[in-house]
XYZ file of C-alpha atoms in Angstrom:
512
model
C 0.000 0.000 0.000
C 1.463 3.338 -1.066
C 0.984 6.324 1.220
C 2.687 9.607 2.052
C 3.701 10.093 5.680
C 3.750 13.887 5.284
C -0.054 13.830 4.868
C -0.853 11.592 7.856
C -0.604 12.242 11.583
C 0.932 9.675 13.929
C -2.468 8.204 14.838
C -3.346 7.642 11.172
C 0.058 6.056 10.501
C -0.432 3.673 13.448
C -3.871 2.727 12.126
C -2.462 2.203 8.632
C 0.284 -0.050 10.008
C -2.285 -2.037 12.000
C -4.442 -2.389 8.876
C -1.471 -3.619 6.830
C -0.459 -6.099 9.530
C -3.996 -7.465 9.787
C -4.283 -7.993 6.044
C -0.647 -8.973 5.404
C 0.059 -5.917 3.266
C 3.399 -4.173 2.900
C 3.398 -0.381 2.962
C 5.529 2.007 0.922
C 6.051 5.623 1.996
C 6.239 7.842 -1.091
C 7.982 10.497 0.981
C 11.023 8.201 1.171
C 11.520 8.326 -2.607
C 13.533 11.549 -2.441
C 16.336 9.549 -0.760
C 16.424 6.976 -3.557
C 18.506 6.899 -6.726
C 15.931 8.173 -9.214
C 16.624 8.746 -12.899
C 16.655 12.408 -14.057
C 13.104 12.124 -15.422
C 11.932 10.318 -12.293
C 13.403 13.147 -10.196
C 11.445 15.665 -12.280
C 8.278 13.599 -11.880
C 8.783 13.225 -8.134
C 9.159 17.002 -7.824
C 5.894 17.388 -9.744
C 4.306 14.840 -7.388
C 5.345 16.871 -4.346
C 4.169 20.060 -6.035
C 0.720 18.482 -6.510
C 0.224 17.245 -2.938
C 1.636 20.440 -1.403
C -0.686 22.732 -3.384
C -4.050 21.000 -3.118
C -5.785 24.350 -2.643
C -3.987 25.830 -5.637
C -4.814 23.385 -8.393
C -2.944 20.389 -6.978
C -4.753 17.108 -7.484
C -4.387 13.736 -5.755
C -5.292 11.830 -8.929
C -2.393 13.491 -10.764
C -0.096 12.713 -7.826
C -1.192 9.077 -7.826
C -0.827 8.830 -11.615
C 2.762 10.063 -11.312
C 3.803 7.647 -8.564
C 2.888 4.487 -10.465
C 5.502 5.337 -13.134
C 8.430 5.683 -10.697
C 10.644 2.612 -10.358
C 10.185 2.170 -6.559
C 6.518 1.479 -7.398
C 6.508 -0.256 -10.773
C 9.336 -2.600 -9.785
C 6.852 -4.110 -7.319
C 5.428 -5.630 -10.547
C 1.692 -4.843 -10.236
C -0.018 -1.591 -9.278
C -3.774 -1.271 -8.687
C -5.984 1.568 -7.545
C -7.848 0.975 -4.309
C -11.438 1.544 -5.479
C -12.150 -1.955 -6.801
C -11.650 -5.537 -5.533
C -8.638 -7.595 -6.574
C -8.760 -11.395 -6.400
C -5.906 -13.328 -8.001
C -6.817 -16.727 -6.513
C -8.261 -18.004 -9.806
C -5.140 -17.130 -11.824
C -2.460 -19.694 -12.686
C 0.909 -19.348 -10.961
C 2.580 -18.321 -14.234
C 1.388 -17.323 -17.684
C 3.279 -16.602 -20.892
C 2.834 -13.059 -22.171
C 3.979 -11.167 -25.256
C 4.869 -7.776 -23.731
C 6.851 -6.577 -20.699
C 4.164 -4.022 -19.764
C 0.440 -4.651 -19.235
C -2.379 -2.128 -18.881
C -6.151 -2.113 -18.612
C -6.765 -1.698 -22.349
C -9.980 -2.260 -24.246
C -11.174 -0.989 -27.595
C -14.205 0.039 -29.595
C -14.414 -1.704 -32.958
C -15.228 0.805 -35.698
C -15.261 -1.087 -38.984
C -11.645 -1.843 -39.860
C -10.369 0.446 -37.095
C -10.085 0.172 -33.318
C -10.582 3.083 -30.935
C -8.084 2.502 -28.088
C -9.690 2.691 -24.640
C -6.826 2.535 -22.177
C -6.862 2.999 -18.438
C -4.098 3.076 -15.866
C -6.093 1.892 -12.833
C -4.116 -1.348 -12.852
C -0.655 -1.741 -14.351
C 1.862 -4.589 -14.417
C 5.513 -4.068 -15.306
C 6.584 -7.672 -15.829
C 10.133 -6.914 -16.962
C 11.308 -3.373 -16.056
C 14.388 -3.573 -18.265
C 12.488 -4.784 -21.330
C 9.763 -2.186 -20.703
C 12.272 0.642 -20.218
C 11.619 2.438 -23.529
C 7.852 2.270 -23.112
C 8.048 3.545 -19.542
C 10.368 6.370 -20.584
C 7.901 7.421 -23.303
C 5.127 7.541 -20.723
C 7.310 9.468 -18.263
C 8.360 12.018 -20.885
C 4.788 12.462 -22.108
C 3.561 13.146 -18.572
C 6.389 15.627 -17.954
C 5.568 17.491 -21.169
C 1.884 17.844 -20.229
C 2.659 18.805 -16.627
C 4.992 21.545 -17.830
C 2.788 22.802 -20.638
C -0.836 21.692 -20.743
C -2.297 20.896 -24.145
C -4.375 18.160 -25.737
C -5.092 17.051 -29.278
C -7.458 14.227 -28.354
C -10.563 15.383 -30.233
C -8.686 16.732 -33.264
C -6.434 13.684 -33.625
C -9.375 11.317 -33.203
C -11.277 13.073 -36.000
C -8.163 13.027 -38.176
C -7.390 9.347 -37.602
C -10.939 8.058 -38.043
C -11.863 7.017 -41.557
C -14.465 9.327 -43.067
C -17.622 7.269 -43.414
C -21.250 7.504 -42.325
C -20.816 5.301 -39.252
C -17.760 7.137 -37.922
C -19.288 10.577 -38.495
C -22.302 9.578 -36.428
C -20.095 7.948 -33.808
C -18.200 11.222 -33.434
C -21.482 13.066 -32.936
C -22.401 10.535 -30.276
C -19.078 10.958 -28.453
C -19.336 14.738 -28.589
C -22.675 14.499 -26.813
C -20.755 13.255 -23.804
C -19.825 16.252 -21.669
C -16.296 14.976 -21.015
C -15.416 15.065 -24.731
C -16.768 18.601 -25.059
C -14.708 19.867 -22.119
C -11.561 18.067 -23.233
C -11.765 20.186 -26.368
C -12.565 23.345 -24.383
C -9.757 22.765 -21.877
C -7.063 23.498 -24.478
C -8.526 26.991 -24.865
C -7.685 27.862 -21.250
C -4.662 30.093 -20.862
C -2.755 30.434 -17.609
C 0.691 31.919 -17.067
C 2.751 29.824 -16.894
C 0.667 27.248 -18.733
C 1.540 24.265 -16.531
C -1.202 21.738 -15.889
C -1.508 22.719 -12.218
C -1.663 26.426 -13.040
C -4.414 25.772 -15.582
C -6.328 23.792 -12.952
C -5.829 26.543 -10.388
C -6.928 29.156 -12.916
C -10.187 27.353 -13.699
C -10.786 26.672 -9.996
C -10.584 30.394 -9.217
C -13.013 31.210 -12.035
C -15.519 28.570 -10.955
C -15.394 29.727 -7.334
C -16.504 33.316 -7.992
C -19.775 34.222 -9.719
C -18.450 37.493 -11.146
C -15.306 35.817 -12.502
C -17.444 33.075 -13.988
C -19.668 35.584 -15.784
C -16.648 37.558 -17.031
C -15.025 34.319 -18.209
C -18.077 33.552 -20.363
C -18.509 37.035 -21.836
C -17.974 37.229 -25.579
C -17.019 40.906 -25.256
C -16.322 43.270 -22.336
C -19.573 45.076 -23.120
C -21.802 42.000 -22.826
C -24.135 42.206 -19.822
C -24.449 39.550 -17.110
C -28.076 38.969 -18.128
C -27.002 38.302 -21.704
C -24.384 35.793 -20.545
C -26.899 33.917 -18.396
C -29.430 33.861 -21.222
C -26.816 32.473 -23.623
C -25.630 29.859 -21.113
C -29.202 28.704 -20.629
C -29.678 28.508 -24.393
C -26.426 26.556 -24.849
C -27.457 24.120 -22.123
C -30.897 23.708 -23.654
C -29.247 22.945 -27.001
C -27.724 19.849 -25.353
C -31.188 18.300 -24.960
C -30.794 16.169 -28.063
C -32.307 12.796 -28.882
C -28.915 11.134 -28.355
C -28.639 12.734 -24.916
C -32.156 11.532 -24.071
C -31.572 7.968 -25.260
C -28.074 7.315 -23.924
C -27.391 9.931 -21.236
C -30.807 9.993 -19.588
C -29.611 11.020 -16.139
C -27.803 14.077 -17.498
C -30.785 14.893 -19.743
C -33.134 14.939 -16.726
C -30.642 16.975 -14.699
C -30.442 19.639 -17.430
C -34.231 19.810 -17.744
C -34.504 20.333 -13.985
C -31.821 23.012 -13.661
C -33.212 25.063 -16.558
C -36.336 25.635 -14.465
C -34.366 27.107 -11.543
C -33.711 30.791 -10.812
C -30.531 32.446 -12.106
C -28.545 32.153 -8.865
C -29.241 28.414 -8.583
C -28.530 27.981 -12.282
C -25.164 29.762 -12.018
C -24.181 27.770 -8.942
C -24.966 24.552 -10.809
C -23.004 25.635 -13.889
C -19.955 26.630 -11.855
C -19.825 23.282 -10.021
C -20.503 21.294 -13.169
C -17.913 23.100 -15.268
C -15.276 22.903 -12.538
C -15.771 19.129 -12.321
C -15.692 18.638 -16.074
C -12.704 20.909 -16.672
C -10.701 19.256 -13.879
C -11.561 15.766 -15.074
C -10.635 16.653 -18.651
C -7.327 18.244 -17.681
C -6.329 15.354 -15.411
C -7.067 12.547 -17.904
C -5.155 14.471 -20.584
C -2.197 15.242 -18.294
C -1.374 11.994 -16.508
C -4.397 9.766 -17.098
C -5.639 7.348 -19.764
C -5.647 9.763 -22.706
C -2.059 10.824 -22.093
C -0.907 7.210 -21.597
C -2.523 6.137 -24.878
C -0.951 9.044 -26.747
C 2.506 8.408 -25.264
C 2.483 4.669 -25.954
C 0.676 4.467 -29.273
C 0.961 7.963 -30.749
C -2.792 8.409 -30.905
C -6.155 6.918 -30.139
C -7.336 5.184 -33.333
C -5.457 2.483 -35.258
C -6.369 -0.024 -37.951
C -7.265 -3.530 -36.782
C -3.961 -5.046 -37.896
C -1.885 -2.484 -36.003
C -4.084 -2.964 -32.947
C -3.511 -6.726 -32.912
C 0.237 -6.279 -33.374
C 1.074 -3.238 -31.230
C -1.734 -2.682 -28.726
C -3.397 -5.992 -27.953
C -0.271 -7.666 -26.443
C -0.150 -4.892 -23.802
C -3.683 -5.582 -22.561
C -4.616 -7.669 -19.528
C -7.701 -8.641 -21.548
C -5.541 -10.393 -24.151
C -4.524 -12.974 -21.528
C -7.889 -13.113 -19.723
C -6.197 -11.597 -16.660
C -8.716 -8.784 -16.247
C -10.987 -11.136 -14.253
C -8.657 -10.691 -11.265
C -9.040 -6.906 -11.321
C -12.745 -6.211 -10.866
C -12.722 -2.638 -12.070
C -16.047 -1.249 -13.291
C -14.041 1.261 -15.303
C -12.975 -1.381 -17.798
C -14.069 -2.212 -21.347
C -13.313 -5.421 -23.301
C -11.307 -5.377 -26.510
C -13.221 -5.115 -29.798
C -16.339 -3.898 -27.993
C -19.378 -3.044 -30.091
C -21.078 0.349 -30.030
C -23.984 -1.143 -28.102
C -21.608 -2.560 -25.501
C -20.199 0.934 -25.016
C -23.579 2.394 -24.068
C -23.444 1.166 -20.473
C -20.015 2.677 -19.991
C -20.696 6.030 -21.665
C -24.056 6.480 -19.991
C -22.842 6.097 -16.409
C -22.745 9.104 -14.106
C -19.839 10.552 -12.152
C -18.430 8.210 -9.522
C -20.535 5.204 -10.571
C -17.731 3.285 -12.274
C -15.011 4.385 -9.859
C -14.835 6.514 -6.728
C -13.699 9.777 -8.462
C -12.750 11.061 -5.003
C -10.372 13.560 -6.620
C -13.436 15.506 -7.826
C -15.915 17.320 -5.592
C -18.833 15.262 -6.928
C -16.858 12.076 -6.315
C -16.013 13.121 -2.758
C -19.706 13.653 -2.017
C -20.582 10.227 -3.386
C -17.707 8.714 -1.421
C -19.001 10.331 1.784
C -22.460 8.887 1.111
C -21.014 5.428 0.483
C -18.865 5.670 3.614
C -21.927 6.480 5.715
C -23.808 3.495 4.287
C -20.812 1.217 4.874
C -20.501 2.396 8.473
C -24.166 1.561 9.048
C -23.704 -1.862 7.447
C -20.559 -2.437 9.509
C -22.379 -1.633 12.742
C -25.332 -3.857 11.862
C -23.029 -6.684 10.797
C -20.964 -6.346 14.001
C -24.085 -6.542 16.167
C -25.277 -9.744 14.474
C -21.891 -11.407 13.975
C -21.652 -13.220 17.364
C -25.145 -14.654 16.979
C -24.344 -15.935 13.490
C -21.044 -17.467 14.633
C -22.690 -19.172 17.610
C -25.444 -20.457 15.342
C -22.920 -21.900 12.892
C -20.931 -23.480 15.712
C -24.065 -25.168 17.036
C -24.955 -26.269 13.516
C -21.509 -27.853 13.095
C -21.770 -29.624 16.468
C -25.242 -30.910 15.582
C -24.073 -32.191 12.200
C -21.028 -33.885 13.747
C -23.374 -35.674 16.153
C -25.600 -36.751 13.262
C -22.598 -38.109 11.352
C -21.441 -39.969 14.481
C -24.855 -41.560 14.982
C -24.779 -42.819 11.395
C -21.237 -44.176 11.592
C -22.413 -47.793 11.440
C -24.273 -47.293 8.151
C -22.977 -49.435 5.312
C -23.266 -46.752 2.614
C -20.741 -43.882 2.145
C -18.858 -44.825 5.311
C -15.568 -43.272 4.140
C -17.356 -40.121 2.996
C -18.994 -39.665 6.423
C -15.609 -40.184 8.088
C -13.998 -37.428 5.986
C -16.901 -35.040 6.637
C -16.660 -35.750 10.363
C -12.900 -35.083 10.420
C -13.234 -31.860 8.412
C -15.939 -30.469 10.706
C -13.899 -31.396 13.788
C -10.996 -29.370 12.374
C -13.316 -26.416 11.736
C -14.693 -26.683 15.268
C -11.153 -26.304 16.663
C -11.137 -22.752 15.235
C -13.668 -21.781 17.913
C -12.188 -21.078 21.341
C -14.029 -20.578 24.645
C -12.254 -18.304 27.137
C -13.339 -17.017 30.559
C -14.815 -13.681 29.490
C -14.901 -13.947 25.732
C -15.168 -16.396 22.879
C -13.234 -16.194 19.649
C -13.062 -17.580 16.150
C -9.587 -17.935 14.639
C -9.951 -16.813 11.005
C -6.283 -17.487 10.200
C -6.521 -21.084 11.414
C -9.762 -21.564 9.469
C -8.189 -20.205 6.270
C -5.221 -22.511 6.795
C -7.331 -25.697 6.841
C -9.701 -24.687 4.012
C -7.417 -25.725 1.090
C -7.122 -29.320 2.351
C -10.901 -29.478 2.877
C -11.555 -28.297 -0.670
C -9.074 -30.826 -2.057
C -11.213 -33.672 -0.724
C -14.289 -33.836 -2.954
C -15.918 -36.350 -0.608
C -16.221 -33.734 2.159
C -18.753 -31.732 0.149
C -20.375 -34.682 -1.617
C -24.131 -35.195 -1.376
C -26.993 -36.526 -3.450
C -28.887 -33.235 -3.783
C -27.608 -31.160 -0.879
C -24.531 -31.133 1.353
C -25.042 -29.776 4.867
C -21.278 -29.938 5.423
C -20.663 -27.760 2.365
C -23.292 -25.243 3.460
C -21.938 -24.920 7.012
C -18.330 -24.448 5.895
C -19.360 -22.135 3.040
C -21.459 -19.950 5.351
C -18.586 -19.738 7.826
C -16.155 -18.844 5.044
C -18.445 -16.057 3.796
C -19.055 -14.749 7.315
C -15.361 -14.634 8.231
C -14.527 -12.977 4.899
C -17.090 -10.215 5.508
C -15.744 -9.754 9.038
C -12.304 -9.152 7.536
C -13.718 -6.718 4.976
C -15.519 -4.755 7.698
C -12.330 -4.639 9.840
C -13.915 -6.669 12.637
C -10.862 -8.830 13.292
C -7.717 -8.350 15.321
C -4.778 -10.623 14.624
C -7.115 -12.533 12.287
C -9.460 -13.381 15.173
C -13.083 -12.445 15.866
C -13.807 -11.994 19.563
C -17.085 -11.499 21.396
C -18.434 -11.477 24.951
C -19.186 -14.975 26.200
C -21.530 -13.887 29.013
C -24.586 -14.055 26.751
C -25.717 -15.846 23.622
C -28.429 -13.432 22.571
C -28.645 -10.668 19.984
C -27.215 -8.253 22.566
C -23.779 -9.836 22.253
C -21.203 -7.507 20.771
C -17.956 -8.008 18.924
C -15.194 -6.801 21.223
C -12.546 -6.320 18.557
C -14.059 -3.573 16.397
C -11.150 -1.196 15.653
C -11.395 2.502 14.936
C -12.853 2.975 11.475
C -9.694 3.534 9.446
C -10.087 5.678 6.317
C -7.557 6.343 3.584
């Protein structure tokens, strides 16, 4: 887990260390990188990283900072980087797999006739062979440096230029331009700050979108234009976005626009300022250090013919090796996706495919999700002892049933194996003087051998043994997810076996 000790107090660092110990994670302090032997470009990037996190109120952005870190060798030499807003489960993957490229990214594509529109993302990255991937990494590093120093983007123009001119592609471009992000990517290159670094451009737009008078002046077509005229034009421009395409594929945004157009001018301006700030920031970030910049640096553009895609792009995709199943990112598109398959992705709102906590709208959604999770955690913690006691009693009852049937002539060996497996599971429960506990680590240790024996879970139509062990596995997993374990153990008061029992090991709710 990568963190920066300069942004955490001692209490938070202790909680982070406890979290890492509990889940067997190693931590990496980004602040220690300045003592390492970085390459000249890595040193420049690290300075940009520090500039971002030290100027969060002046255009600095945590997404940009995070995007930078994953391309420094202390991080990418760890082999695989993933963001922390989606589950990762590598248990179903083989121990080794042969690949055709030293660098892997979350890359999908939109099939457009004989061309492929590259849809790359950097939310999970694997540098399999740092030396072999050196040139590719250096291209990415240099591209990020260039955009951090001098913000610019040619995404829309280059896409139009590279796409073959036919009826389908012309209509596809119209469809893409109906997405607000594409519109603001194009508009973002018209912003002028001095100097024109990416952070200065972000700070410039933040100042404009934080002051109503500056916002109105920013949108004036001439110094003489009145505020009323600007508002009227902004309303008209917004109303012009209520197209059939918007209605069919971006229904949530369509409804939002219809609603805000009915509001008074002050409410309308407040909405526009927040919306434009979000869209400008998102556009600038993805074109500076995010997916658009990565695609441009690696492949020199965003659209290639199908042959070039198979040869130069496809080998760098997790999807090509069916590895994407381990990284359960919602912000991921398959290769060769159809237009209809893209609709779900393009139509989603802010923060629905990822947390977007680096945007104000994303932070609000994250706060809402955190509140819901805290409520679920509390409810789960209150019911956990009762469920564990119930499962323990169920295991004891089933062991007794198996023992009573031990003289049966059918499936004698199967009953013996079930009995032994449940006895091992029962040993994970401990009764102490004032509290009981369930040892999750011990349970996880014996599970592989249980699963190896097919007879343990065998049954004609239903296996009670399988259900009991499966329920206990699910319950202990959720307890780990909700941070209800200490040293991989769940503890609860043993004085009562009613719903009033409470888990005694609930730690402080650690956030990061």
